[in-house]
Short mmCIF file of C-alpha atoms in Angstrom, two decimals:
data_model
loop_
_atom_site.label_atom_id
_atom_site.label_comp_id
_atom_site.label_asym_id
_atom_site.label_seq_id
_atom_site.Cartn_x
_atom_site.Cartn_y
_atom_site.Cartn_z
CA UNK A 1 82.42 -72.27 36.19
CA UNK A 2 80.07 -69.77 38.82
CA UNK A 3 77.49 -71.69 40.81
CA UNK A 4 76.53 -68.54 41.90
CA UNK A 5 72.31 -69.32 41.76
CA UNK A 6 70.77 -65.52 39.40
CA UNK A 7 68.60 -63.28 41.15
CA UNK A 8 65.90 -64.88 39.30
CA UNK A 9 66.95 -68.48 41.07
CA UNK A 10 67.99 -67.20 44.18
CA UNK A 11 64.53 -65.70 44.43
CA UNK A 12 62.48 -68.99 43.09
CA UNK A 13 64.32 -70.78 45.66
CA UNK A 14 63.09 -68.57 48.42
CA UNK A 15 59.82 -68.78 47.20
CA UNK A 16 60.15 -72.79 46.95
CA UNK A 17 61.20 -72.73 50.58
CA UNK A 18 58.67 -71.03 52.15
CA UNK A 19 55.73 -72.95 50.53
CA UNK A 20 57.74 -76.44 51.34
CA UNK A 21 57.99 -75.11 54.60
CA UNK A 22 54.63 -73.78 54.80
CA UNK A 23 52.69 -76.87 54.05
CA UNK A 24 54.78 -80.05 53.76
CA UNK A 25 55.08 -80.12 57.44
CA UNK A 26 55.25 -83.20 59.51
CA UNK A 27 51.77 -83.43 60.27
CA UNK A 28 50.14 -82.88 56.73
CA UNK A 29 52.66 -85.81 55.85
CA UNK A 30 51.63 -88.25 57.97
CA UNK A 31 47.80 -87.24 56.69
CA UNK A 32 48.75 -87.55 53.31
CA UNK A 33 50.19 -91.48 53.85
CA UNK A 34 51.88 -92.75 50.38
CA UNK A 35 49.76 -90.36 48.63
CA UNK A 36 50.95 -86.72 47.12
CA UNK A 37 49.78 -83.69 48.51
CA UNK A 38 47.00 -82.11 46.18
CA UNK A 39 47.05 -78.87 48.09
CA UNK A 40 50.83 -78.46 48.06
CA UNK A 41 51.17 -79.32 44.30
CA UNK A 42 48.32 -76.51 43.51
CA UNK A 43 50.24 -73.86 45.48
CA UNK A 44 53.23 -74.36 43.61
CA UNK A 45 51.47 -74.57 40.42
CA UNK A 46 49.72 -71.23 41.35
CA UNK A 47 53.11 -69.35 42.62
CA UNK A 48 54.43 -70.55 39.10
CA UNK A 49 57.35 -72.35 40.08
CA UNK A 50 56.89 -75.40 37.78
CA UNK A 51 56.65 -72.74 34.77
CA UNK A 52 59.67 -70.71 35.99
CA UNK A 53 62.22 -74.12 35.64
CA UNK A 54 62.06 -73.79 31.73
CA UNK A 55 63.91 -69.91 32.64
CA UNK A 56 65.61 -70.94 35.22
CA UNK A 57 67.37 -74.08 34.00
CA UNK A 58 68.63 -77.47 35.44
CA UNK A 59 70.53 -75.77 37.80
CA UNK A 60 67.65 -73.63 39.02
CA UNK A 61 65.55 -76.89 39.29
CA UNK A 62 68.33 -78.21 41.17
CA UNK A 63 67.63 -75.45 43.69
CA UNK A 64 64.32 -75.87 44.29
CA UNK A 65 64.50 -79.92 44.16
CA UNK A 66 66.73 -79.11 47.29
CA UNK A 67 64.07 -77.42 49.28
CA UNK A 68 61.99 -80.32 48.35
CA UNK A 69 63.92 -82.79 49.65
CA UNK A 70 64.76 -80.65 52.85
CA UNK A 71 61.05 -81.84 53.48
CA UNK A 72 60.49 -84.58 52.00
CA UNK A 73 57.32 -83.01 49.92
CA UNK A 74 55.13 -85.55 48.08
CA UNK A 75 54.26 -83.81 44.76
CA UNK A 76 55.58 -84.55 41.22
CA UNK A 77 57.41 -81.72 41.22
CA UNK A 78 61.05 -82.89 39.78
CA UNK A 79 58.89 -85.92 38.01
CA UNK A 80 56.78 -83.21 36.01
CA UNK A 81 59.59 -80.68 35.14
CA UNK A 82 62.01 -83.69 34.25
CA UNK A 83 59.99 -85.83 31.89
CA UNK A 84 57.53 -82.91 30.98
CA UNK A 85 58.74 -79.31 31.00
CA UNK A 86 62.28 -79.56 30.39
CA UNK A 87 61.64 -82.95 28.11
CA UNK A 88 59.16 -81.27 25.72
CA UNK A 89 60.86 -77.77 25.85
CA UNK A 90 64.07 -79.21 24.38
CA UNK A 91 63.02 -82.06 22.43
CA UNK A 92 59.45 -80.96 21.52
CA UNK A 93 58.57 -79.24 18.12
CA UNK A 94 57.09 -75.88 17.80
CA UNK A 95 53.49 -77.35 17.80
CA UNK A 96 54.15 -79.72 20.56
CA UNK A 97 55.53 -76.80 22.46
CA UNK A 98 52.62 -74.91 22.10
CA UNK A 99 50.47 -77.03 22.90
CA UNK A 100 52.35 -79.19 25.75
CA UNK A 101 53.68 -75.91 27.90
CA UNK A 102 50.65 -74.31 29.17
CA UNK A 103 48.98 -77.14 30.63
CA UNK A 104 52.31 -78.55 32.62
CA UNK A 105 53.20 -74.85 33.89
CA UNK A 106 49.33 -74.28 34.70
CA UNK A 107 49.50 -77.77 36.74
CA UNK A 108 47.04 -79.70 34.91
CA UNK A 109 49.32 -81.74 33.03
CA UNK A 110 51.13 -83.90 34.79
CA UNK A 111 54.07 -86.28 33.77
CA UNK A 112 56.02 -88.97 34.70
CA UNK A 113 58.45 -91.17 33.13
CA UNK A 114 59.02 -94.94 32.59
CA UNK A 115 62.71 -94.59 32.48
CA UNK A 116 65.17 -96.40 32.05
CA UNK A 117 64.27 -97.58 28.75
CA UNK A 118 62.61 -101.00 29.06
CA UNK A 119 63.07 -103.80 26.75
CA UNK A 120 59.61 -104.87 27.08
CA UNK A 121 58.12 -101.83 25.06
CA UNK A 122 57.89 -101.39 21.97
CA UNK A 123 56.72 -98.44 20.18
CA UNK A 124 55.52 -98.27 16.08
CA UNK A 125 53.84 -95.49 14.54
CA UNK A 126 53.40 -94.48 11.05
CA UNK A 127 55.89 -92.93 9.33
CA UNK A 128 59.27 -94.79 11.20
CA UNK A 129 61.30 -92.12 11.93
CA UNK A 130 58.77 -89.13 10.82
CA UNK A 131 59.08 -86.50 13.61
CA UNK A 132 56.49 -86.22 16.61
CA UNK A 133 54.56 -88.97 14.29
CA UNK A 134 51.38 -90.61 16.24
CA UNK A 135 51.93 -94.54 16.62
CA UNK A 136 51.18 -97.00 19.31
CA UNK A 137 53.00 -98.39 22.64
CA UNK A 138 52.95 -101.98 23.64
CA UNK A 139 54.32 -104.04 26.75
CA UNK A 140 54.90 -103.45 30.44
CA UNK A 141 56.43 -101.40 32.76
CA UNK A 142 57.36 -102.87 36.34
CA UNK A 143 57.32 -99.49 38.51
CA UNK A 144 56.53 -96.23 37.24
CA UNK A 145 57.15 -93.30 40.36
CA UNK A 146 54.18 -91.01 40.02
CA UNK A 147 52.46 -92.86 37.99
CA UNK A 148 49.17 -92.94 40.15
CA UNK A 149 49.12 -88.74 39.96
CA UNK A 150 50.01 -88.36 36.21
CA UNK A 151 48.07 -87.50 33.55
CA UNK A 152 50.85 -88.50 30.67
CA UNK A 153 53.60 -90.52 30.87
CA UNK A 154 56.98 -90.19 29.09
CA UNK A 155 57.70 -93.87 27.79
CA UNK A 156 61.05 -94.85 26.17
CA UNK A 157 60.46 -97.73 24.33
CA UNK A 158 63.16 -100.57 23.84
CA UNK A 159 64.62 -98.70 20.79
CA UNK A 160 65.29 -95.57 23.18
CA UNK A 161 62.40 -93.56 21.34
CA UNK A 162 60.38 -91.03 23.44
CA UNK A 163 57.00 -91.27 23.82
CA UNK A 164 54.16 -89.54 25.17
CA UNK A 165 51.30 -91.23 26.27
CA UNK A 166 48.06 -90.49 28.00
CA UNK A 167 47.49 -92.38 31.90
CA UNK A 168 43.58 -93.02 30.76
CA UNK A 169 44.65 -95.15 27.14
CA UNK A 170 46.91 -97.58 29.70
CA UNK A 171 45.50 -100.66 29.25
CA UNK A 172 46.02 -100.93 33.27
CA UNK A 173 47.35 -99.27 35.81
CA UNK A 174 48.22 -100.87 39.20
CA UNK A 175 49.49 -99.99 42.63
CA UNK A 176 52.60 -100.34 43.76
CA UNK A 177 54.10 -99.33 46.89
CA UNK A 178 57.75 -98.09 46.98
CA UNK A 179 59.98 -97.76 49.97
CA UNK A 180 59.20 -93.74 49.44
CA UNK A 181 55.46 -92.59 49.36
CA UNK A 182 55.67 -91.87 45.49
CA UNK A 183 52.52 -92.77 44.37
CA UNK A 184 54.43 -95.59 42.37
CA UNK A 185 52.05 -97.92 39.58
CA UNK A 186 52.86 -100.76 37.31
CA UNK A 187 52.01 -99.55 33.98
CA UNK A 188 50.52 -102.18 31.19
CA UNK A 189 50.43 -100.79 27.49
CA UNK A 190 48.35 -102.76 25.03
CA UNK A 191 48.46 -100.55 21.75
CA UNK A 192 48.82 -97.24 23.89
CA UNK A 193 48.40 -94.13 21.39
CA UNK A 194 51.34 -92.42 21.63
CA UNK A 195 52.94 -89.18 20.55
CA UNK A 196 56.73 -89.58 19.60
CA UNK A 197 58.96 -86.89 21.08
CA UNK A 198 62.43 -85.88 20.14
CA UNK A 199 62.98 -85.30 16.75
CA UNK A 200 63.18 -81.80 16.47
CA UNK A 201 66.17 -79.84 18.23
CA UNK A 202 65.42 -76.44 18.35
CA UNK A 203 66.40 -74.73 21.64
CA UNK A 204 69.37 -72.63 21.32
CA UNK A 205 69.93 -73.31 25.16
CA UNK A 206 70.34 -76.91 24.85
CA UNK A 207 73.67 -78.67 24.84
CA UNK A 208 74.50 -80.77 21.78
CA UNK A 209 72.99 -84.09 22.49
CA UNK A 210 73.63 -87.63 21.26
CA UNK A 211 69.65 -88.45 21.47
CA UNK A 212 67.29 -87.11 23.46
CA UNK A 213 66.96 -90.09 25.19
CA UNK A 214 70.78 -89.65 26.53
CA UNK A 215 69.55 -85.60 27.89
CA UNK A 216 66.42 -86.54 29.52
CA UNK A 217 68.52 -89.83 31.38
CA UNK A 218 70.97 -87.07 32.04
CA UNK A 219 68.95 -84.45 33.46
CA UNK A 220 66.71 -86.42 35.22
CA UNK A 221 69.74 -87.95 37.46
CA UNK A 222 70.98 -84.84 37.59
CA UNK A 223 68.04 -83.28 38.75
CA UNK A 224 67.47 -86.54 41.46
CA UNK A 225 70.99 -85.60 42.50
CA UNK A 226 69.80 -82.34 43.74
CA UNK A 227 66.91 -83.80 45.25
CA UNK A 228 69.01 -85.96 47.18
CA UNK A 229 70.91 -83.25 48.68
CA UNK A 230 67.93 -81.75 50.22
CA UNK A 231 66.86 -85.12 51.62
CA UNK A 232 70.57 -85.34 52.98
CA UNK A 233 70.37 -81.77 53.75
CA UNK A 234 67.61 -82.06 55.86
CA UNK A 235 68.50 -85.81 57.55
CA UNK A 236 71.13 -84.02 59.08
CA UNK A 237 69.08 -81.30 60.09
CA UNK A 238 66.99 -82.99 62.06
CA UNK A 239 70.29 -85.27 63.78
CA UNK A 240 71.90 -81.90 64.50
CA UNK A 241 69.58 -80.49 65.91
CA UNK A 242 68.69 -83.75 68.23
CA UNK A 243 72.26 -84.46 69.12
CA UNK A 244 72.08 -80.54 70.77
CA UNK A 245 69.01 -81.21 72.97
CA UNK A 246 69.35 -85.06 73.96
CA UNK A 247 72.13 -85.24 76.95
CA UNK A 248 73.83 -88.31 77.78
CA UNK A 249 75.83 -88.51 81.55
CA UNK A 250 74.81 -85.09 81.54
CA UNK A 251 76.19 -83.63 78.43
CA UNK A 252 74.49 -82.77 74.76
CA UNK A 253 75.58 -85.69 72.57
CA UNK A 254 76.95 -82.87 70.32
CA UNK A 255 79.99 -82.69 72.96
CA UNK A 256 81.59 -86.46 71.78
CA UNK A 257 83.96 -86.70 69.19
CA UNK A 258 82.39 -89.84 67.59
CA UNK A 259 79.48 -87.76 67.02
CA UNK A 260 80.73 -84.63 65.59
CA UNK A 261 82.97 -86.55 63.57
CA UNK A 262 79.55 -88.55 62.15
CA UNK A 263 78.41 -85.54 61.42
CA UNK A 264 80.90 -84.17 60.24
CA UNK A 265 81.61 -86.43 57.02
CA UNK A 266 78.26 -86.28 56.60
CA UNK A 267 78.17 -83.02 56.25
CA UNK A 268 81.22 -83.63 53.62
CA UNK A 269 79.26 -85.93 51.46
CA UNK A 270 76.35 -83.59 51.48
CA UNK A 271 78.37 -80.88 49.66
CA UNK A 272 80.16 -83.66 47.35
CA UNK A 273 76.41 -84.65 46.13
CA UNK A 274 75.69 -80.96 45.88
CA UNK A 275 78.67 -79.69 44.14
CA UNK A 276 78.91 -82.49 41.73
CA UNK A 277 75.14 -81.74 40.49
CA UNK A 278 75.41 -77.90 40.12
CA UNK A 279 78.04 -78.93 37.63
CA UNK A 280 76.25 -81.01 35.84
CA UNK A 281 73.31 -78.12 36.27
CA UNK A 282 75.31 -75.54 35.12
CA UNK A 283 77.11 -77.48 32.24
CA UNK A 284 73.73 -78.49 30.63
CA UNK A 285 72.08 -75.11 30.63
CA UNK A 286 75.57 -73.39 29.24
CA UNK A 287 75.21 -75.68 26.33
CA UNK A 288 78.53 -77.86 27.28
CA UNK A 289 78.61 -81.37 27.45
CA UNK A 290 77.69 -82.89 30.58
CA UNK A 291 76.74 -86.60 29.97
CA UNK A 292 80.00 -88.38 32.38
CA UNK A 293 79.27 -85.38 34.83
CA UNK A 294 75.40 -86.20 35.43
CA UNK A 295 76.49 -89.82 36.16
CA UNK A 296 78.99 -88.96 38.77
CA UNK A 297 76.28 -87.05 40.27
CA UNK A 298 74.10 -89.84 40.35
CA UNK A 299 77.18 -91.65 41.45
CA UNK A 300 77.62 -89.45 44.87
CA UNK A 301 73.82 -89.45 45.27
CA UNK A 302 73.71 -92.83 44.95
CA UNK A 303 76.73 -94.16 47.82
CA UNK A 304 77.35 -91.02 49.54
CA UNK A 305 73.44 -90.35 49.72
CA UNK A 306 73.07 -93.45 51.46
CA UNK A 307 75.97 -93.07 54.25
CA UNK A 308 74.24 -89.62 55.02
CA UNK A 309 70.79 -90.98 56.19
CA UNK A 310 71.93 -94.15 57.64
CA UNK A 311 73.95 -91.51 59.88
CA UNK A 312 70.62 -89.40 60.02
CA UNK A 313 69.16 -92.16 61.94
CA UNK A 314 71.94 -93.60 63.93
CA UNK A 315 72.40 -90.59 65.67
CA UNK A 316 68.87 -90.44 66.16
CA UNK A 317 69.54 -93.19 68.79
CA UNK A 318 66.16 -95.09 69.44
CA UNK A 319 64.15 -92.68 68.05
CA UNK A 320 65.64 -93.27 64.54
CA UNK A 321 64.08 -96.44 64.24
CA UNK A 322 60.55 -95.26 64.93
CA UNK A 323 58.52 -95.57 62.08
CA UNK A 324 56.59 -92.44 62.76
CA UNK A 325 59.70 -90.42 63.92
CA UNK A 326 60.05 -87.22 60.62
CA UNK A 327 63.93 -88.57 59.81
CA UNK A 328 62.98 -91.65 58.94
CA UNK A 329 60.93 -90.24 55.74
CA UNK A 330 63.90 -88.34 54.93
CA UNK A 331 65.62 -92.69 55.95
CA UNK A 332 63.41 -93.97 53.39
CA UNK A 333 63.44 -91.65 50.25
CA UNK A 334 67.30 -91.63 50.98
CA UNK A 335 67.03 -95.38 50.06
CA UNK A 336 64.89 -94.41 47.37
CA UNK A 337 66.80 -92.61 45.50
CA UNK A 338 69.58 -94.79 45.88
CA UNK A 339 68.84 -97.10 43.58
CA UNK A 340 66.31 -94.79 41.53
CA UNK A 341 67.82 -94.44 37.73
CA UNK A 342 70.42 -96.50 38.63
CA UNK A 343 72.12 -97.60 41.72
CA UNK A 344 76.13 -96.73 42.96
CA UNK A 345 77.83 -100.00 41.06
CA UNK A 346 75.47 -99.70 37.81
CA UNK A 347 76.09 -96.01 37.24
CA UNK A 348 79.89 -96.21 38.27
CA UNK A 349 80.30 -99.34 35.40
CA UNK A 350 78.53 -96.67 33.02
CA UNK A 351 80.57 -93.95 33.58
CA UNK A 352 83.69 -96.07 33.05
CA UNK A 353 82.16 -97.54 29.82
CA UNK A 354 81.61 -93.73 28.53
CA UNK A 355 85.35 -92.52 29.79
CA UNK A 356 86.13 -95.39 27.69
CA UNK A 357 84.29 -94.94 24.80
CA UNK A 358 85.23 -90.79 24.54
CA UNK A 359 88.73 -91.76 24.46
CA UNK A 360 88.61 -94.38 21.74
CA UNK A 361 86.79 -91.66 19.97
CA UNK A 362 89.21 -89.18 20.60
CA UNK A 363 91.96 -90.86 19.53
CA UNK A 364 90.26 -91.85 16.08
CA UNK A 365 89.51 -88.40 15.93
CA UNK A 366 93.60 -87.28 16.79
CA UNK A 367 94.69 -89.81 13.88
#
C-alpha cells in the first residue's frame, strides 16, 4: 500500500491549487451566491484537469477534490468526473467512450447524478438487458446536486440500472436550495430518453465489480470523502490561523490548552478522513476490491467531518456564527456532505450488512 501521489498527481494537484486559489477566493464567492462559478469551471476545463482524472485515477481525483474543498469552489468538478468521466470510462462501451470523453474533458458536457438509486424511477428500453440500449426514464427525483449546471444526468433507476439522460428532455426541472450553494434541482422524468450505461466492462484498470451501480456508489463516496478533507482541511485553516491573531487577557487564544487540544483532534480526524479515502483511492485504481473500504470513508467523512467544522466555528468565537464570515461556507458544505450519499448511522448499518454478507460467502465458499 504507497499513498505516495505520481509525479503526474503530485503535479495536477499543484496545478489544481493554484487555480482554486487563484479564483475561488472569498470575494468571487460571495458574488457567485448559490450559483457555480462559470469562470472557474472554464479554467479548469482549459488547464485539462477534468481530462487528466481518467490518468490519474480515484486517488488522483481525491487530490484535487482536496484543493477544492480547501476553498470551498462551486463548480461540478467531483460531480462531472464521478458520474461522467470515471462512470462512462469504466462502464461505457467503446462507442459510448468515444463519443462521451471529449465533450466532458473539453467542459461542455456536464454531469450529475441522481444517486442513490430511487425507487420512484423506472427505466424500460428496448431490448431488456441489451447493452447501452436506448429506452425511456420515468418518475421523480427529490434533490439532484448540480443539477441546475448539467447538461446530462446519470439516473439509476429503481432496478439499479444506469442511465444517461439529457437536462433539456426532463420533463421539469426545479430549484432547490441546499444547505451548500450546489446548484441543487428537483428533477421530474416523464418518458425521459435515456441511454443505458454499464453493460460493457472493458477497462483493464478497473477493479472487479459486482454492478456498476455498486463502483460508481463506491467511487463517488469515495471521491466526497476526499472532498471532505479539504473542506476540513481548510475549516481548520482558517481557526488556526484566527486563534494566532485574536488575544484574549492578553494572550493569542492559541496559548490555552482547551484550544490546542480542539484543534488538535481535529486535526486527528482530518487525517482519519484522509487516510481512509486514499485507501479506498488507491485500492480501486490497483484493481483490488474496495467496496467496505469506500463506506468507511464515507463513514469518517460523514461523523468525523462533522466534529471538524463544528470546531471550525467554535473557535471562531462570535465571528463563527456570522453568516458572511469565509468558515462558515466551509460550516455549511461540512453539513453537506454529511449526510450527502448517505449519512454516519446509514452507511455504518451498510458496512456491517456487507462484513456480514462477505463472511457468509466466505464460509460457503471454505465448505
Amino acid at each position: 500500500m504507497d499513498f505516495t501521489p505520481t509525479e503526474e498527481q503530485a503535479a495536477a494537484r499543484d496545478l489544481a491549487a493554484r487555480i482554486f486559489g487563484d479564483l475561488s477566493t472569498p470575494e468571487r464567492l460571495a458574488a457567485a451566491g448559490t450559483g457555480s462559478d462559470s469562470e472557474l469551471w472554464k479554467a479548469l476545463c482549459a488547464a485539462g484537469l477534468v481530462g487528466a482524472v481518467e490518468e490519474l485515477g480515484l486517488l488522483g481525483l481525491v487530490l484535487l477534490l482536496e484543493e477544492q474543498g480547501r476553498t470551498t469552489a462551486q463548480v461540478p468538478f467531483a460531480s462531472t468526473c464521478v458520474y461522467g468521466l470515471l462512470a462512462v470510462a469504466a462502464h461505457g462501451s467503446p462507442e459510448q467512450r468515444e463519443r462521451w470523453l471529449p465533450g466532458i474533458e473539453d467542459g461542455s458536457v456536464v454531469v450529475c447524478g441522481a444517486f442513490p438509486a430511487q425507487g420512484g424511477v423506472r427505466g424500460t428500453g428496448p431490448g431488456g438487458e441489451q447493452a447501452s440500449a436506448r429506452g425511456e426514464l420515468t418518475g421523480t427525483v427529490p434533490v439532484v446536486p448540480w443539477l441546475r449546471d448539467a447538461t446530462h444526468v446519470l439516473v439509476a433507476d429503481d432496478r439499479r440500472e444506469l442511465w444517461l439522460t439529457p437536462v433539456t428532455d426532463a420533463a421539469r426541472v426545479e430549484v432547490v436550495e441546499l444547505t451548500a450553494p450546489w446548484s441543487a434541482g428537483r428533477l421530474t422524468l416523464d418518458g425521459a430518453s435515456a441511454e443505458r450505461l454499464g453493460s460493457y466492462a472493458h477497462s483493464s484498470a478497473s477493479p472487479p465489480i459486482p454492478s456498476p451501480y455498486t463502483d460508481v456508489l463506491a467511487t463517488a463516496r469515495t471521491a466526497f470523502a476526499g472532498l471532505q478533507a479539504g473542506v476540513c482541511a481548510g475549516s481548520l485553516a482558517r481557526a488556526v490561523a484566527h486563534v494566532n491573531t485574536r488575544e484574549q487577557f492578553g494572550r493569542p487564544l492559541a496559548t490555552r490548552q482547551a484550544v490546542q487540544l480542539r484543534a488538535a483532534d481535529a486535526h486527528m480526524d482530518i487525517e482519519a478522513i484522509r487516510v481512509t479515502a486514499y485507501e479506498a483511492a488507491w485500492r480501486r485504481d490497483a484493481g483490488l476490491p474496495y467496496a467496505t473500504h469506500a463506506l468507511t470513508a464515507a463513514w469518517w467523512a460523514s461523523e468525523a467531518g462533522l466534529r471538524v467544522v463544528h470546531t471550525g466555528q467554535h473557535l471562531h468565537g462570535g465571528a463563527g456564527a456570522d453568516l458572511d464570515h469565509p468558515v462558515h461556507r466551509h460550516f455549511l458544505w461540512g453539513r453537506q456532505l454529511d449526510a450527502y450519499l448517505g449519512c454516519g448511522g446509514e452507511v455504518l448499518q451498510e458496512l456491517g450488512e456487507l462484513i456480514v454478507s462477505e463472511s457468509e460467502e466466505a464460509e460457503v465458499g471454505e465448505e
